[in-house]
JSON list of C-alpha atoms in Angstrom, two decimals:
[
{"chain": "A", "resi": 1071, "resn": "UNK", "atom": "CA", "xyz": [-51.54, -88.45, -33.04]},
{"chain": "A", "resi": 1072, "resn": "UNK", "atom": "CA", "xyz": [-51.78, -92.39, -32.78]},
{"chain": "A", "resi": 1073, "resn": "UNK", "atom": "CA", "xyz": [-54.81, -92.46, -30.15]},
{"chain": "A", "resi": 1074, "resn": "UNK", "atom": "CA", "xyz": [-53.48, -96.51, -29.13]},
{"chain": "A", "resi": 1075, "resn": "UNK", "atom": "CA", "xyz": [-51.80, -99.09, -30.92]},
{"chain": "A", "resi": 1076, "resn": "UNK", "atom": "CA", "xyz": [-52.93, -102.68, -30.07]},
{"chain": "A", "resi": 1077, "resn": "UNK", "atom": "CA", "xyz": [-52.04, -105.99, -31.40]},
{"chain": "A", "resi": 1078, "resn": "UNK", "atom": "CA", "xyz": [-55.15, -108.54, -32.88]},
{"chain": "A", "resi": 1079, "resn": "UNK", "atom": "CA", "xyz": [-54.90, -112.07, -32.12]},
{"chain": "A", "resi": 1080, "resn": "UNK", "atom": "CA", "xyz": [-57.29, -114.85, -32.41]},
{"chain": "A", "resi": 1081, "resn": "UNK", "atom": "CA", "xyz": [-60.04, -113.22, -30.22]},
{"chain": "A", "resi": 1082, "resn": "UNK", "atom": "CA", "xyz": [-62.52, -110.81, -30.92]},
{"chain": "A", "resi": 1083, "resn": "UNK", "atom": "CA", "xyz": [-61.29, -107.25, -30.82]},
{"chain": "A", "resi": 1084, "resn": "UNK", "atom": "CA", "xyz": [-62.75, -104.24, -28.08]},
{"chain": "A", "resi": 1085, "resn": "UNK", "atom": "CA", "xyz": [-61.33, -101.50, -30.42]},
{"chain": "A", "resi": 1086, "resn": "UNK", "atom": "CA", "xyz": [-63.73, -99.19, -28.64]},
{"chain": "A", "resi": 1087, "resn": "UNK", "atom": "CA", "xyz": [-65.14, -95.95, -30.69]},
{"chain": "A", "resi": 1088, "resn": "UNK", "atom": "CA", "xyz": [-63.87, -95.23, -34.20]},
{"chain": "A", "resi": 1089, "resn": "UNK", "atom": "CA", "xyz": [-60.87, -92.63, -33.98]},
{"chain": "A", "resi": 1090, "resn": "UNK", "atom": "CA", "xyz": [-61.87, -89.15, -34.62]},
{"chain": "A", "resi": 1091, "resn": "UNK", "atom": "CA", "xyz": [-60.08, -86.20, -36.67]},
{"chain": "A", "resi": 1092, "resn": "UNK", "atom": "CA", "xyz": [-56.47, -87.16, -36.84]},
{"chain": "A", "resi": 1093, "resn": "UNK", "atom": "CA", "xyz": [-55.94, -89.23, -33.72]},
{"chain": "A", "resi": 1094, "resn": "UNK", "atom": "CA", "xyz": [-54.82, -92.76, -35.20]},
{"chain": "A", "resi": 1095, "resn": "UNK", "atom": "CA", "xyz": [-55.37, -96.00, -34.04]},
{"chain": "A", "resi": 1096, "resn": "UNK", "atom": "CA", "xyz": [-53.03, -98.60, -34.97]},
{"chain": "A", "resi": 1097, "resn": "UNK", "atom": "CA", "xyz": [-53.05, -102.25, -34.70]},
{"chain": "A", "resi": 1098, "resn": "UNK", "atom": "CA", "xyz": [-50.33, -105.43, -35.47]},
{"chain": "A", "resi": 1099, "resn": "UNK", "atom": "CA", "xyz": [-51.24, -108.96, -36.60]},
{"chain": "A", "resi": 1100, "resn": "UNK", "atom": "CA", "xyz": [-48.72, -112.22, -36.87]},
{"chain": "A", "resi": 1101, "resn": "UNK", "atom": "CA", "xyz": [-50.76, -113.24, -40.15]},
{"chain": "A", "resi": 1102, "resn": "UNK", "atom": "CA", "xyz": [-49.35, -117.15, -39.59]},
{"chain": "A", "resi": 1103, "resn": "UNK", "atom": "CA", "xyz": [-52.03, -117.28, -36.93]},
{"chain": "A", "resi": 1104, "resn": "UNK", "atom": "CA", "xyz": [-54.77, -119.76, -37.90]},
{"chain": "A", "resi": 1105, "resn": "UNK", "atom": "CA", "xyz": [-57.71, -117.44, -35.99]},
{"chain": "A", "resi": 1106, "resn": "UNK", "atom": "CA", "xyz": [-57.92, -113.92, -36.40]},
{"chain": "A", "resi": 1107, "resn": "UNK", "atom": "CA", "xyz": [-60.40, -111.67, -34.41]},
{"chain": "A", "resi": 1108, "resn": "UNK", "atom": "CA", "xyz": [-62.43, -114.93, -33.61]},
{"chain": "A", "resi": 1109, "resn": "UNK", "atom": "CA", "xyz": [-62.63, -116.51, -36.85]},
{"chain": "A", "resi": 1110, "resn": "UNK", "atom": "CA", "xyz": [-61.00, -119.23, -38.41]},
{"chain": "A", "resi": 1111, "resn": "UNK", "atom": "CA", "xyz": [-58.36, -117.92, -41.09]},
{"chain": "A", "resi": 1112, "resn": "UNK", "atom": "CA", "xyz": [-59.44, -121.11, -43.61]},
{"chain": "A", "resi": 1113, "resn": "UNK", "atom": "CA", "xyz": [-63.10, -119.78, -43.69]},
{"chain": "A", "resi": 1114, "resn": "UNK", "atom": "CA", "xyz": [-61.99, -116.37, -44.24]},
{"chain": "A", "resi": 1115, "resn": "UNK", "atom": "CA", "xyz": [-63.14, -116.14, -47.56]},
{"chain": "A", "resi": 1116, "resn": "UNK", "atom": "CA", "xyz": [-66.54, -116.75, -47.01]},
{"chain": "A", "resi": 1117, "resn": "UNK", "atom": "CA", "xyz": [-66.10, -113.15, -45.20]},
{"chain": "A", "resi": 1118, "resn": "UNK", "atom": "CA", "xyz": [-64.89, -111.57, -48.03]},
{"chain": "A", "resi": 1119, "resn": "UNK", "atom": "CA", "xyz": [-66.16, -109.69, -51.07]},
{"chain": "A", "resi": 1120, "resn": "UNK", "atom": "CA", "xyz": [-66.06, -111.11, -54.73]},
{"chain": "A", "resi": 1121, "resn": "UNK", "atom": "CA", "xyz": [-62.80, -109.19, -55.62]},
{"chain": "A", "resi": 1122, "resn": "UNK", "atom": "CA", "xyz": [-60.89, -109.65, -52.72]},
{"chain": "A", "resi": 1123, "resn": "UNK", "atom": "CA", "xyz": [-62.05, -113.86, -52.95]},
{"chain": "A", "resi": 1124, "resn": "UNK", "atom": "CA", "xyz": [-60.84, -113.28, -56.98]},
{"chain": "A", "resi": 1125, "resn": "UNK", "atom": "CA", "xyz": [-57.77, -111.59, -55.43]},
{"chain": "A", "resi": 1126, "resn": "UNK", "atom": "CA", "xyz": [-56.58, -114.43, -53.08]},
{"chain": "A", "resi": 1127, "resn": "UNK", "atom": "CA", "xyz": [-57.86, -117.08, -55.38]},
{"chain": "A", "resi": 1128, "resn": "UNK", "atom": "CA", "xyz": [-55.01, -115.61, -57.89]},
{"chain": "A", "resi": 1129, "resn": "UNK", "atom": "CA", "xyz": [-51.93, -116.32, -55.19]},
{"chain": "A", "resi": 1130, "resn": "UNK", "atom": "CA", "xyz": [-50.15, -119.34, -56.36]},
{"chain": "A", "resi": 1131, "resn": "UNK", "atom": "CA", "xyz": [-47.94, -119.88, -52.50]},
{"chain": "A", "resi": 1132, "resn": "UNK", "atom": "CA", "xyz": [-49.80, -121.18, -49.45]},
{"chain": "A", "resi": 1133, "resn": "UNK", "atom": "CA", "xyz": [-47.94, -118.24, -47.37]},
{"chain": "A", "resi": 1134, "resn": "UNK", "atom": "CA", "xyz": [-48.66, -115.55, -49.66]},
{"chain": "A", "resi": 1135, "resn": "UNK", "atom": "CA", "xyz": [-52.58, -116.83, -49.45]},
{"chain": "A", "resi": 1136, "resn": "UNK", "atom": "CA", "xyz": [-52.50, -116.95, -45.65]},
{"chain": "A", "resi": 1137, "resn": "UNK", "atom": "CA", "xyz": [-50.78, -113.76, -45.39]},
{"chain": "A", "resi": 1138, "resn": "UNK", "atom": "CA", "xyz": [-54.06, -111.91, -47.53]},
{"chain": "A", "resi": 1139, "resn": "UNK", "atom": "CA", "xyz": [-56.50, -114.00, -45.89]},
{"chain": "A", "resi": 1140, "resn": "UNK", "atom": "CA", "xyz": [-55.17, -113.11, -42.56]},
{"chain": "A", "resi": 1141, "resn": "UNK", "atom": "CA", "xyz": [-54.82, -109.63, -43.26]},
{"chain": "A", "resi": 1142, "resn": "UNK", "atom": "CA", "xyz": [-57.79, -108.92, -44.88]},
{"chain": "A", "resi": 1143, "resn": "UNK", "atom": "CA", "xyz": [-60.08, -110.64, -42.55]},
{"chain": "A", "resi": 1144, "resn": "UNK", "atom": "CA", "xyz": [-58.26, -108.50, -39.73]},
{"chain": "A", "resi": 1145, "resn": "UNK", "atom": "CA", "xyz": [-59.07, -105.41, -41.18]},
{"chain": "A", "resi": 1146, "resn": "UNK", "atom": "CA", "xyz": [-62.75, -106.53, -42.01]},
{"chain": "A", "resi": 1147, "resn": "UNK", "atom": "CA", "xyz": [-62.85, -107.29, -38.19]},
{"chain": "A", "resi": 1148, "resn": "UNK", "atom": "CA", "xyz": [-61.57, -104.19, -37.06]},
{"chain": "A", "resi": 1149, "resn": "UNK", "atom": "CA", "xyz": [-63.65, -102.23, -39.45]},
{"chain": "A", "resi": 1150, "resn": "UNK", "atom": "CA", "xyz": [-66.79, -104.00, -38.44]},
{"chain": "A", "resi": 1151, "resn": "UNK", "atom": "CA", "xyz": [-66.28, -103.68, -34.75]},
{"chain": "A", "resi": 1152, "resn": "UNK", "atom": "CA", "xyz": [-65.37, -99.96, -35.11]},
{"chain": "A", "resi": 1153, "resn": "UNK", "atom": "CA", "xyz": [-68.77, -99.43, -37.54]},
{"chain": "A", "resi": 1154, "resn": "UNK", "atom": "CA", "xyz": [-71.30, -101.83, -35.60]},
{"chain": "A", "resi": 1155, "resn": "UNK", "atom": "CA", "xyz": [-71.33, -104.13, -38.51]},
{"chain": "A", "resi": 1156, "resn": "UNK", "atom": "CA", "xyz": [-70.86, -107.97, -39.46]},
{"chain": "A", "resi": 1157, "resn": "UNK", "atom": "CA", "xyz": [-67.17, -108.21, -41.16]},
{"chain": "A", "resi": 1158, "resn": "UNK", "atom": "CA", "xyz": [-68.63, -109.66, -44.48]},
{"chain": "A", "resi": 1159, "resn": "UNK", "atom": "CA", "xyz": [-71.19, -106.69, -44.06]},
{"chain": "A", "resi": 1160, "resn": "UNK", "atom": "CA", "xyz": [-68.56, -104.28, -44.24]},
{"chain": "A", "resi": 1161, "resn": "UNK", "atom": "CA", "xyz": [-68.21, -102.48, -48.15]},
{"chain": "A", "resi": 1162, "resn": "UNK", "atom": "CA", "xyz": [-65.10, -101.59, -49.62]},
{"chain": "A", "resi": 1163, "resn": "UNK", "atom": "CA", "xyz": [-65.50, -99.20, -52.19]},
{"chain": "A", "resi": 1164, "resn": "UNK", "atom": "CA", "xyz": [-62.17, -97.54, -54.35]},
{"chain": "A", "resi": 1165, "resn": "UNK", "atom": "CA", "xyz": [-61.67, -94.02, -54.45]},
{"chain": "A", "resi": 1166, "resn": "UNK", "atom": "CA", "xyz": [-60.69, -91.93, -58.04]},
{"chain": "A", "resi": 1167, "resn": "UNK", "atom": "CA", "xyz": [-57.24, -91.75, -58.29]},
{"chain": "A", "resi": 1168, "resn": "UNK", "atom": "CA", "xyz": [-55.46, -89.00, -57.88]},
{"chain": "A", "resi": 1169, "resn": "UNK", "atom": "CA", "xyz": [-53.30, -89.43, -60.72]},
{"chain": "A", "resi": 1170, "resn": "UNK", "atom": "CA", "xyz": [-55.95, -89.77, -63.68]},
{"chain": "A", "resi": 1171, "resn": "UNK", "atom": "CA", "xyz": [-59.25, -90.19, -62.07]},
{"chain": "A", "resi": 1172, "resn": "UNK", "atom": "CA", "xyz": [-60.04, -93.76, -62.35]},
{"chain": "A", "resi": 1173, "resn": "UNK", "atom": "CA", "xyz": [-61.49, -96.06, -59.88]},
{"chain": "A", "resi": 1174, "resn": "UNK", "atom": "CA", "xyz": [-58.77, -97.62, -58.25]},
{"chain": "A", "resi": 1175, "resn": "UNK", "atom": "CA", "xyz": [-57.36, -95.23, -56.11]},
{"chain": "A", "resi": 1176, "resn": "UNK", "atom": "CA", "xyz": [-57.60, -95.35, -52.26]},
{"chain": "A", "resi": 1177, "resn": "UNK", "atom": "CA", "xyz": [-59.39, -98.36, -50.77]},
{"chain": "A", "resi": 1178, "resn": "UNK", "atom": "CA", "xyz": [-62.35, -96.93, -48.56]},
{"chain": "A", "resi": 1179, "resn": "UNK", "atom": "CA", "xyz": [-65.57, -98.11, -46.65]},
{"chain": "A", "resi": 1180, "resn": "UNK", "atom": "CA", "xyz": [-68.39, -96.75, -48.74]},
{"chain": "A", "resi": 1181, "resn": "UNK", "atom": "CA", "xyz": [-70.23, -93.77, -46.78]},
{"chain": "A", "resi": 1182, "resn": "UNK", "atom": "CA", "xyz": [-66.74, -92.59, -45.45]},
{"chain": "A", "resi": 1183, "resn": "UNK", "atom": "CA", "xyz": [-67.33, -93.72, -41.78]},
{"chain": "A", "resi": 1184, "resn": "UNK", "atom": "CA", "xyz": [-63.46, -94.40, -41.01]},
{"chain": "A", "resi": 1185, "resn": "UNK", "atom": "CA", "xyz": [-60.33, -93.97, -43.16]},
{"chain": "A", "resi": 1186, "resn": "UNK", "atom": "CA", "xyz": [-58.08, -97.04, -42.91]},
{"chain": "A", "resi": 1187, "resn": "UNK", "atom": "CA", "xyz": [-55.02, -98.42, -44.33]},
{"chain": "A", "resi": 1188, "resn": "UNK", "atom": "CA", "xyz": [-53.44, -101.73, -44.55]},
{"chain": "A", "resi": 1189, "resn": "UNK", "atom": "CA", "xyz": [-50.01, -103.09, -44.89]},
{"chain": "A", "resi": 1190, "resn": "UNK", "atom": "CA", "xyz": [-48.44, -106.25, -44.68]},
{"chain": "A", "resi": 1191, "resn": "UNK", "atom": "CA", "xyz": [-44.79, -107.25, -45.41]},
{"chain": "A", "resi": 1192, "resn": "UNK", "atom": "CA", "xyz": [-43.46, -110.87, -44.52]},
{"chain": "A", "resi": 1193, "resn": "UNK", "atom": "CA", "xyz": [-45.62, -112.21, -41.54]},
{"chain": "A", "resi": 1194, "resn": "UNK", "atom": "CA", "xyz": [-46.47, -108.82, -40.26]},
{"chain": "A", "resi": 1195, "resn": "UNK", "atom": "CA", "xyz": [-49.28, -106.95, -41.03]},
{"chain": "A", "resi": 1196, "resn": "UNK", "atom": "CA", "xyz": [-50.17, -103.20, -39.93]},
{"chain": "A", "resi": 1197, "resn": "UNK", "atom": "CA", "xyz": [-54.03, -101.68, -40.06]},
{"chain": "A", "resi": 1198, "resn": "UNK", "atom": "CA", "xyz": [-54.56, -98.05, -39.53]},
{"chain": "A", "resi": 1199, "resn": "UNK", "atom": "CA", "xyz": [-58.05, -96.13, -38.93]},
{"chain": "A", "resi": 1200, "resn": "UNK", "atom": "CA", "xyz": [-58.57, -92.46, -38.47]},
{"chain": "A", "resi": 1201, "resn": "UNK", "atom": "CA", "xyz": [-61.13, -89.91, -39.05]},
{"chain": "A", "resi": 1202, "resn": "UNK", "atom": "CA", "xyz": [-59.29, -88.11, -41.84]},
{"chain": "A", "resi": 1203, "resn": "UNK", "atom": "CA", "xyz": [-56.80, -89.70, -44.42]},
{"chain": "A", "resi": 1204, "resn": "UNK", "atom": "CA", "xyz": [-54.52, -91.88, -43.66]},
{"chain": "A", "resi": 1205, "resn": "UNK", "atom": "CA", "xyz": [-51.63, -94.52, -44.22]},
{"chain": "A", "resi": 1206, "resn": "UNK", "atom": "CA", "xyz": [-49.57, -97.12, -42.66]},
{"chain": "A", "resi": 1207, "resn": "UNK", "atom": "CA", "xyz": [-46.80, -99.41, -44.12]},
{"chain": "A", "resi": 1208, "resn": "UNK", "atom": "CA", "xyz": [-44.50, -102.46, -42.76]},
{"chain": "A", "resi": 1209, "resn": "UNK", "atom": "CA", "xyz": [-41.53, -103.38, -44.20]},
{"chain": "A", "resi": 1210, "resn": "UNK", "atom": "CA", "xyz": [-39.26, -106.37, -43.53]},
{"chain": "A", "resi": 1211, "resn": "UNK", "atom": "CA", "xyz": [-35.53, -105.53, -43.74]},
{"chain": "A", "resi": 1212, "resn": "UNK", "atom": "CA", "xyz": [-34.91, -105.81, -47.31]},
{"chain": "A", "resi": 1213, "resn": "UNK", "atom": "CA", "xyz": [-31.85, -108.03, -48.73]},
{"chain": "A", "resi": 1214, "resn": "UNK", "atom": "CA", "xyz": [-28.57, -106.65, -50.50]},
{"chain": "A", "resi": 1215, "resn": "UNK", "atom": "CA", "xyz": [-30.03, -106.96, -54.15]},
{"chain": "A", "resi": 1216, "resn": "UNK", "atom": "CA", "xyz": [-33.30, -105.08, -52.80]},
{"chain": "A", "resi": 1217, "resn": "UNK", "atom": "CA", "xyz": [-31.57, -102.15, -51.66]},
{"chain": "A", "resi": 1218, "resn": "UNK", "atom": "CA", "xyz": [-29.09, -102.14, -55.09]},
{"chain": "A", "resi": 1219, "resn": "UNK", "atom": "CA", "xyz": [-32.68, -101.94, -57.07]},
{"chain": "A", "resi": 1220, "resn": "UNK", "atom": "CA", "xyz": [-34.27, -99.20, -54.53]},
{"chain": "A", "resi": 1221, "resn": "UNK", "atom": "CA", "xyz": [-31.59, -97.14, -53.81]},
{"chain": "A", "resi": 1222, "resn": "UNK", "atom": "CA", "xyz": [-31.22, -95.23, -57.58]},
{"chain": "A", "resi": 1223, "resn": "UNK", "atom": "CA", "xyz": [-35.19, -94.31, -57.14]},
{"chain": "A", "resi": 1224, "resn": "UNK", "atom": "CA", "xyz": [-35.26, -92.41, -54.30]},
{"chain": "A", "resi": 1225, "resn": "UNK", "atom": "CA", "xyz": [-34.95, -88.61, -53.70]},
{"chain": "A", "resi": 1226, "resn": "UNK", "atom": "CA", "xyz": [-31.22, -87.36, -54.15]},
{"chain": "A", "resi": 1227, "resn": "UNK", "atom": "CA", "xyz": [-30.57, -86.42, -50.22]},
{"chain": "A", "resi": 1228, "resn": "UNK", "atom": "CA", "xyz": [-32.00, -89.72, -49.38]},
{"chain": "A", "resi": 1229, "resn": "UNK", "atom": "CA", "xyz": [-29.30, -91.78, -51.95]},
{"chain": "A", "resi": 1230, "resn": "UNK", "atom": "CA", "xyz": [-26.59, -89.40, -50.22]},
{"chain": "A", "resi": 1231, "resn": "UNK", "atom": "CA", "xyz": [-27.30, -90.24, -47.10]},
{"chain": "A", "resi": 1232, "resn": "UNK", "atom": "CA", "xyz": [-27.81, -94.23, -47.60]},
{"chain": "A", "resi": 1233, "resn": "UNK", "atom": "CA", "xyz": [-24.94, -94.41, -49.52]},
{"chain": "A", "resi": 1234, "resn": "UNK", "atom": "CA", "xyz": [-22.58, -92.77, -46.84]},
{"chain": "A", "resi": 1235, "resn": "UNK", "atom": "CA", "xyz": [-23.69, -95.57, -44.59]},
{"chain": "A", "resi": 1236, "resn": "UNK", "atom": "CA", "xyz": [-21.83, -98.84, -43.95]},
{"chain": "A", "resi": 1237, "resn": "UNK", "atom": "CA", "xyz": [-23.65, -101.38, -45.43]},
{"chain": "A", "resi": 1238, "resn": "UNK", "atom": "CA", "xyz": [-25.08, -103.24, -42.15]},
{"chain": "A", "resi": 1239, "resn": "UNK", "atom": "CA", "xyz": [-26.77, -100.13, -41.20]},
{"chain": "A", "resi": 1240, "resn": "UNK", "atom": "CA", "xyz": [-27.66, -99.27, -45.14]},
{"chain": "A", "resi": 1241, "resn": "UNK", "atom": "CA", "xyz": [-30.32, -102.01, -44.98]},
{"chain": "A", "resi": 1242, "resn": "UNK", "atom": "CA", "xyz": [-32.36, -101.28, -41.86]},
{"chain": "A", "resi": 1243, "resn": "UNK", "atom": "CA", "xyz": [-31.98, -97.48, -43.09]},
{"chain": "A", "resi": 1244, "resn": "UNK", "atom": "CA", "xyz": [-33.64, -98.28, -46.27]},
{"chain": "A", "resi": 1245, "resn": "UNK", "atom": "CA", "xyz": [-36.24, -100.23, -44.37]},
{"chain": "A", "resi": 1246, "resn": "UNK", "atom": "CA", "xyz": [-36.89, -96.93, -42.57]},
{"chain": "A", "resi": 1247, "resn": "UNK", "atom": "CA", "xyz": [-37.06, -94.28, -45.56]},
{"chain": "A", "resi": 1248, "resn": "UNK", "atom": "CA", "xyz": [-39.06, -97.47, -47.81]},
{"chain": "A", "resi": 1249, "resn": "UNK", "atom": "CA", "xyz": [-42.14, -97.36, -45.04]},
{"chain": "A", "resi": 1250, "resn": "UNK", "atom": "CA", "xyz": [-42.23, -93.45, -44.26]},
{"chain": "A", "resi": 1251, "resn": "UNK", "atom": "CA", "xyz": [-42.62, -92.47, -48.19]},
{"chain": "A", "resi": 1252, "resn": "UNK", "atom": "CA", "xyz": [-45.16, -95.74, -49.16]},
{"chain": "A", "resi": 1253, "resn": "UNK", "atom": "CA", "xyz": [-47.67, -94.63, -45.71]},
{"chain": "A", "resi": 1254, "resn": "UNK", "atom": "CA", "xyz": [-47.16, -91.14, -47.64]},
{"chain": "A", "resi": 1255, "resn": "UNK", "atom": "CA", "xyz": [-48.05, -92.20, -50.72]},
{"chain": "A", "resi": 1256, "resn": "UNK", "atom": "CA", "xyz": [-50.47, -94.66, -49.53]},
{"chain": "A", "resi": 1257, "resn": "UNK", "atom": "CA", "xyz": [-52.48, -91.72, -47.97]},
{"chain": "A", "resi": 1258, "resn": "UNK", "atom": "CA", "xyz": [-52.27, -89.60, -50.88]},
{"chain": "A", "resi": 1259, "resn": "UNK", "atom": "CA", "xyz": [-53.63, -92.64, -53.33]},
{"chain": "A", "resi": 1260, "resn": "UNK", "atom": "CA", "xyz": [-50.76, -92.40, -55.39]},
{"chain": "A", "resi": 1261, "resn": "UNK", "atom": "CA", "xyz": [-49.10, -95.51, -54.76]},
{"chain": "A", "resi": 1262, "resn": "UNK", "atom": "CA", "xyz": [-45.87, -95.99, -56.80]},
{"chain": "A", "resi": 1263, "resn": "UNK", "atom": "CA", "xyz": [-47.59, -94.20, -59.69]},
{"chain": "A", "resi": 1264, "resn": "UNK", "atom": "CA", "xyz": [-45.26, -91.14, -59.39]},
{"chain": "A", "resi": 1265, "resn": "UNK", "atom": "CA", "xyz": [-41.92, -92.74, -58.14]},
{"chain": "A", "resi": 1266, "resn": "UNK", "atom": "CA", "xyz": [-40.57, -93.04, -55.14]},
{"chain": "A", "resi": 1267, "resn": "UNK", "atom": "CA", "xyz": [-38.54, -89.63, -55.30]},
{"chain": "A", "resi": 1268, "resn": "UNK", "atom": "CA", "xyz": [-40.84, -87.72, -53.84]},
{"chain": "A", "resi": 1269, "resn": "UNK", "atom": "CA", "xyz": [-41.76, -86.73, -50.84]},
{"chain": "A", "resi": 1270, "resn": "UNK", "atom": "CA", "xyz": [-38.62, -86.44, -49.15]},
{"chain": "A", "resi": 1271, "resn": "UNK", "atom": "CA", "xyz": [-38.66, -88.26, -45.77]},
{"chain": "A", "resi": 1272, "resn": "UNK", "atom": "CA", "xyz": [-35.20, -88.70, -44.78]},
{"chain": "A", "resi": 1273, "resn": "UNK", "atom": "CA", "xyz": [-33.29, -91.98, -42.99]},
{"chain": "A", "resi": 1274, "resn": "UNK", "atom": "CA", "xyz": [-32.27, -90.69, -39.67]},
{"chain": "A", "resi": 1275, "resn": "UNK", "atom": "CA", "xyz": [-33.62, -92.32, -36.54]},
{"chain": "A", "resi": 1276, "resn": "UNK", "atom": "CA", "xyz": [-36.92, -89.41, -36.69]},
{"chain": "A", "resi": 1277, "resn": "UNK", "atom": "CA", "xyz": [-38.48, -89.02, -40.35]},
{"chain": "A", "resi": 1278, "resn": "UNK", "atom": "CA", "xyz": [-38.40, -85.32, -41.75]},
{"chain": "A", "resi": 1279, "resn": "UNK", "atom": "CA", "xyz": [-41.22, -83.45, -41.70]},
{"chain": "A", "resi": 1280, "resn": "UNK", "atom": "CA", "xyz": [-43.80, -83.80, -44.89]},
{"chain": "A", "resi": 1281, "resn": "UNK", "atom": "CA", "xyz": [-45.75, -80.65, -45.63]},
{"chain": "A", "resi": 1282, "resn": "UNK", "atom": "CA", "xyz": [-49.58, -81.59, -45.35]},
{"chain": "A", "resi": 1283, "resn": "UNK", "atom": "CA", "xyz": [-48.63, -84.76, -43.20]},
{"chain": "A", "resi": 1284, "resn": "UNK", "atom": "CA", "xyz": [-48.11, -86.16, -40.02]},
{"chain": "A", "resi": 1285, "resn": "UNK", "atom": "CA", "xyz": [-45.26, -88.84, -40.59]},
{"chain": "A", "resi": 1286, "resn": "UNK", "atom": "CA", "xyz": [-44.35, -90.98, -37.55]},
{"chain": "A", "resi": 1287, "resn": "UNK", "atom": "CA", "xyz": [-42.35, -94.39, -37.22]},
{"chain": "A", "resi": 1288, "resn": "UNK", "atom": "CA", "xyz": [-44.14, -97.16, -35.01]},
{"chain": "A", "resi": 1289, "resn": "UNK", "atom": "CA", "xyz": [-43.02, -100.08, -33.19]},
{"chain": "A", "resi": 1290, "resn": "UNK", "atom": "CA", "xyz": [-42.04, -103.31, -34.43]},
{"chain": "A", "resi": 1291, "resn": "UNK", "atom": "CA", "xyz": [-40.73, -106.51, -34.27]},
{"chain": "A", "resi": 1292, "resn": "UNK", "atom": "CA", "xyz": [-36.84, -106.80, -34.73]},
{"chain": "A", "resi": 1293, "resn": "UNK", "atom": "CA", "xyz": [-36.30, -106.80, -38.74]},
{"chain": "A", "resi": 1294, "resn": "UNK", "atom": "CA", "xyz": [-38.91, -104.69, -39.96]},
{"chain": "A", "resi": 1295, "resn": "UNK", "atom": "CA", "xyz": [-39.87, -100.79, -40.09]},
{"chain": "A", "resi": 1296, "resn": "UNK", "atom": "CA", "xyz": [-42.93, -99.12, -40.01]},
{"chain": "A", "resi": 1297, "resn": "UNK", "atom": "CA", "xyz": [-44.68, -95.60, -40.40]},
{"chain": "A", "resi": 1298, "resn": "UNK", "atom": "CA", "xyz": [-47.90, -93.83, -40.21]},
{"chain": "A", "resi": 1299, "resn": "UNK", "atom": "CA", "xyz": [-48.73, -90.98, -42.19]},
{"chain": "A", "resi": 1300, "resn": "UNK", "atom": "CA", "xyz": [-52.10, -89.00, -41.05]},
{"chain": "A", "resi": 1301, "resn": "UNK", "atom": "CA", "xyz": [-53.19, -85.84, -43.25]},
{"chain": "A", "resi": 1302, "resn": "UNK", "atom": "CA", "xyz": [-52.24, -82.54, -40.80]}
]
């Protein structure tokens, strides 16, 4: 399924040929670095579109700022390499959602060329592209009070099984079910809109199979999880 997975520094990418069908290409960023993909992270907004500027411009913390900036110019890199275009060329369009048919479901490049996702959690940030639907999501370990807020909202088996764990292992274990069901969800355009019950994806060390998906966990730093969910 994942055709490579590569990490983006401050150089300019050689992602090759856009993925194809449901071979996924996955790539990492440290969004503290002050160049991403060969351009300087402070003049990333001039490389952005008016909402995404309108977007940044609204985060109060210098991290949380850097952390967009970062991760947004990455994946307007990435998409422009992969699509033979400028990165401030590239258009982001929303798709209907799912859920009531509005426009603000599924970010997508307009024409369809590549399905992507983006994730970032902490300073981590994970971009997917495939040629069918997709989604990818990071999470950083959560804290105690985290997993006391989470834990009621999932699906039934998944509470069970958390629960019977000690509480060291309950945390990294949450990490694992939080990414599996959000790169679900983030494929499907649902976002949180319907819960977090559903679908089941389970904690042990492989996720459980989703019907219509393929769900697979991906490498990361120590204290964070991540998945990648590709439409079978």
């Amino acid at each position: 399924m994942i055709e490579y997975m590569n990490q983006l520094g401050g150089d300019a990418p050689r992602t090759g040929t856009a993925p194809e069908g449901a071979a996924v290409a996955v790539w990492s960023l440290d969004t503290s670095l002050e160049s991403v993909g060969g351009h300087p992270v402070a003049e990333a907004a001039a490389l952005l579109d008016a909402g995404e500027q309108e977007r940044a411009g609204r985060l109060l913390r210098a991290a949380d700022r850097q952390r967009y900036l970062a991760s947004h110019l990455a994946l307007r890199v990435l998409l422009g390499s992969y699509l033979g275009q400028a990165p401030e060329q590239v258009k982001l369009v929303r798709e209907e959602c799912p859920c009531c048919g509005g426009p603000h479901g599924r970010p997508a490049v307009a024409g369809g060329a590549v399905q992507f996702s983006l994730s970032h959690s902490g300073d981590v940030a994970y971009l997917a592209f495939a040629g069918v639907t997709v989604g990818v999501d990071v999470e950083e370990t959560p804290g105690p009070d985290a997993v006391a807020d989470v834990l009621p909202l999932l699906h039934p088996a998944e509470v069970a099984e958390l629960t019977a764990l000690p509480e060291p292992a309950r945390r990294p274990a949450l990490a694992r079910v939080w990414s599996r069901k959000e790169a679900c969800l983030k494929a499907e355009g649902t976002g949180l809109a319907r819960g977090l019950t559903e679908p089941y994806v389970g904690s042990a060390a492989a996720p459980a199979s989703v019907p219509g998906w393929t769900l697979r966990d991906l490498p990361t730093p120590a204290g964070y999880a991540a998945a990648v969910a590709v439409r079978a």
